[in-house]
Amino acid sequence: AGVLYQHFSWDAENLDQWYPPFPEAPHDIVPGPVGSYESTLNMPYIEAAGKLAYKKLVLEGTIGYAPYATVDDVDDHKLRYIRAETDADGTALKADLQARYNLNAKFFLMARVNYLTFDVDGTEENEVYAGPDQGDEWTIDHTIVSDQTSVLLGAGANF
């Protein structure tokens, strides 16, 4: 059993937006902050692991399942003064596979693949916090689906 926690956060600033279908149209240029985004995944999971060794080759793998995973999502559209917050829950799956080939007692080659997927649903609360529409609020149903894969290739030495 374990818990996977991911937090992503970024800011957008110094906007230079243009419209490719209308190249003669001027660019919209806005200096400074124009938006921010945060997303947090909490995934408590149960996991099975295995290892297989045959001569110089070693394979190790895990698979984990989260019957209940949560994602909190905050999106601030600073130019439109809209803050959108989502609390969502659903299921998630993670898997890892690593292969290691021992060239000799000291040196080895390895490859590793990590995979994570989740599908969560919730309600997004939107609020206009400034400007002529300040105080407007609405909700929408929000689904967040993510598939993440990473691959690592390497060579190493045992000391």
Short mmCIF file of N, CA, C and O in Angstrom, two decimals, residues 41 65 100 118:
data_model
loop_
_atom_site.label_atom_id
_atom_site.label_comp_id
_atom_site.label_asym_id
_atom_site.label_seq_id
_atom_site.Cartn_x
_atom_site.Cartn_y
_atom_site.Cartn_z
N LEU A 41 -3.09 15.87 -7.14
CA LEU A 41 -3.60 14.50 -7.13
C LEU A 41 -3.21 13.84 -5.82
O LEU A 41 -2.05 13.89 -5.42
N TYR A 65 -3.52 0.05 -7.76
CA TYR A 65 -4.88 0.51 -8.06
C TYR A 65 -5.39 1.37 -6.92
O TYR A 65 -5.21 1.02 -5.75
N ARG A 100 16.77 -4.84 -16.21
CA ARG A 100 18.19 -4.57 -15.98
C ARG A 100 18.98 -5.74 -16.54
O ARG A 100 18.69 -6.91 -16.23
N PHE A 118 -5.57 8.37 -14.46
CA PHE A 118 -6.71 8.56 -13.57
C PHE A 118 -7.86 9.21 -14.33
O PHE A 118 -7.67 9.86 -15.36
#
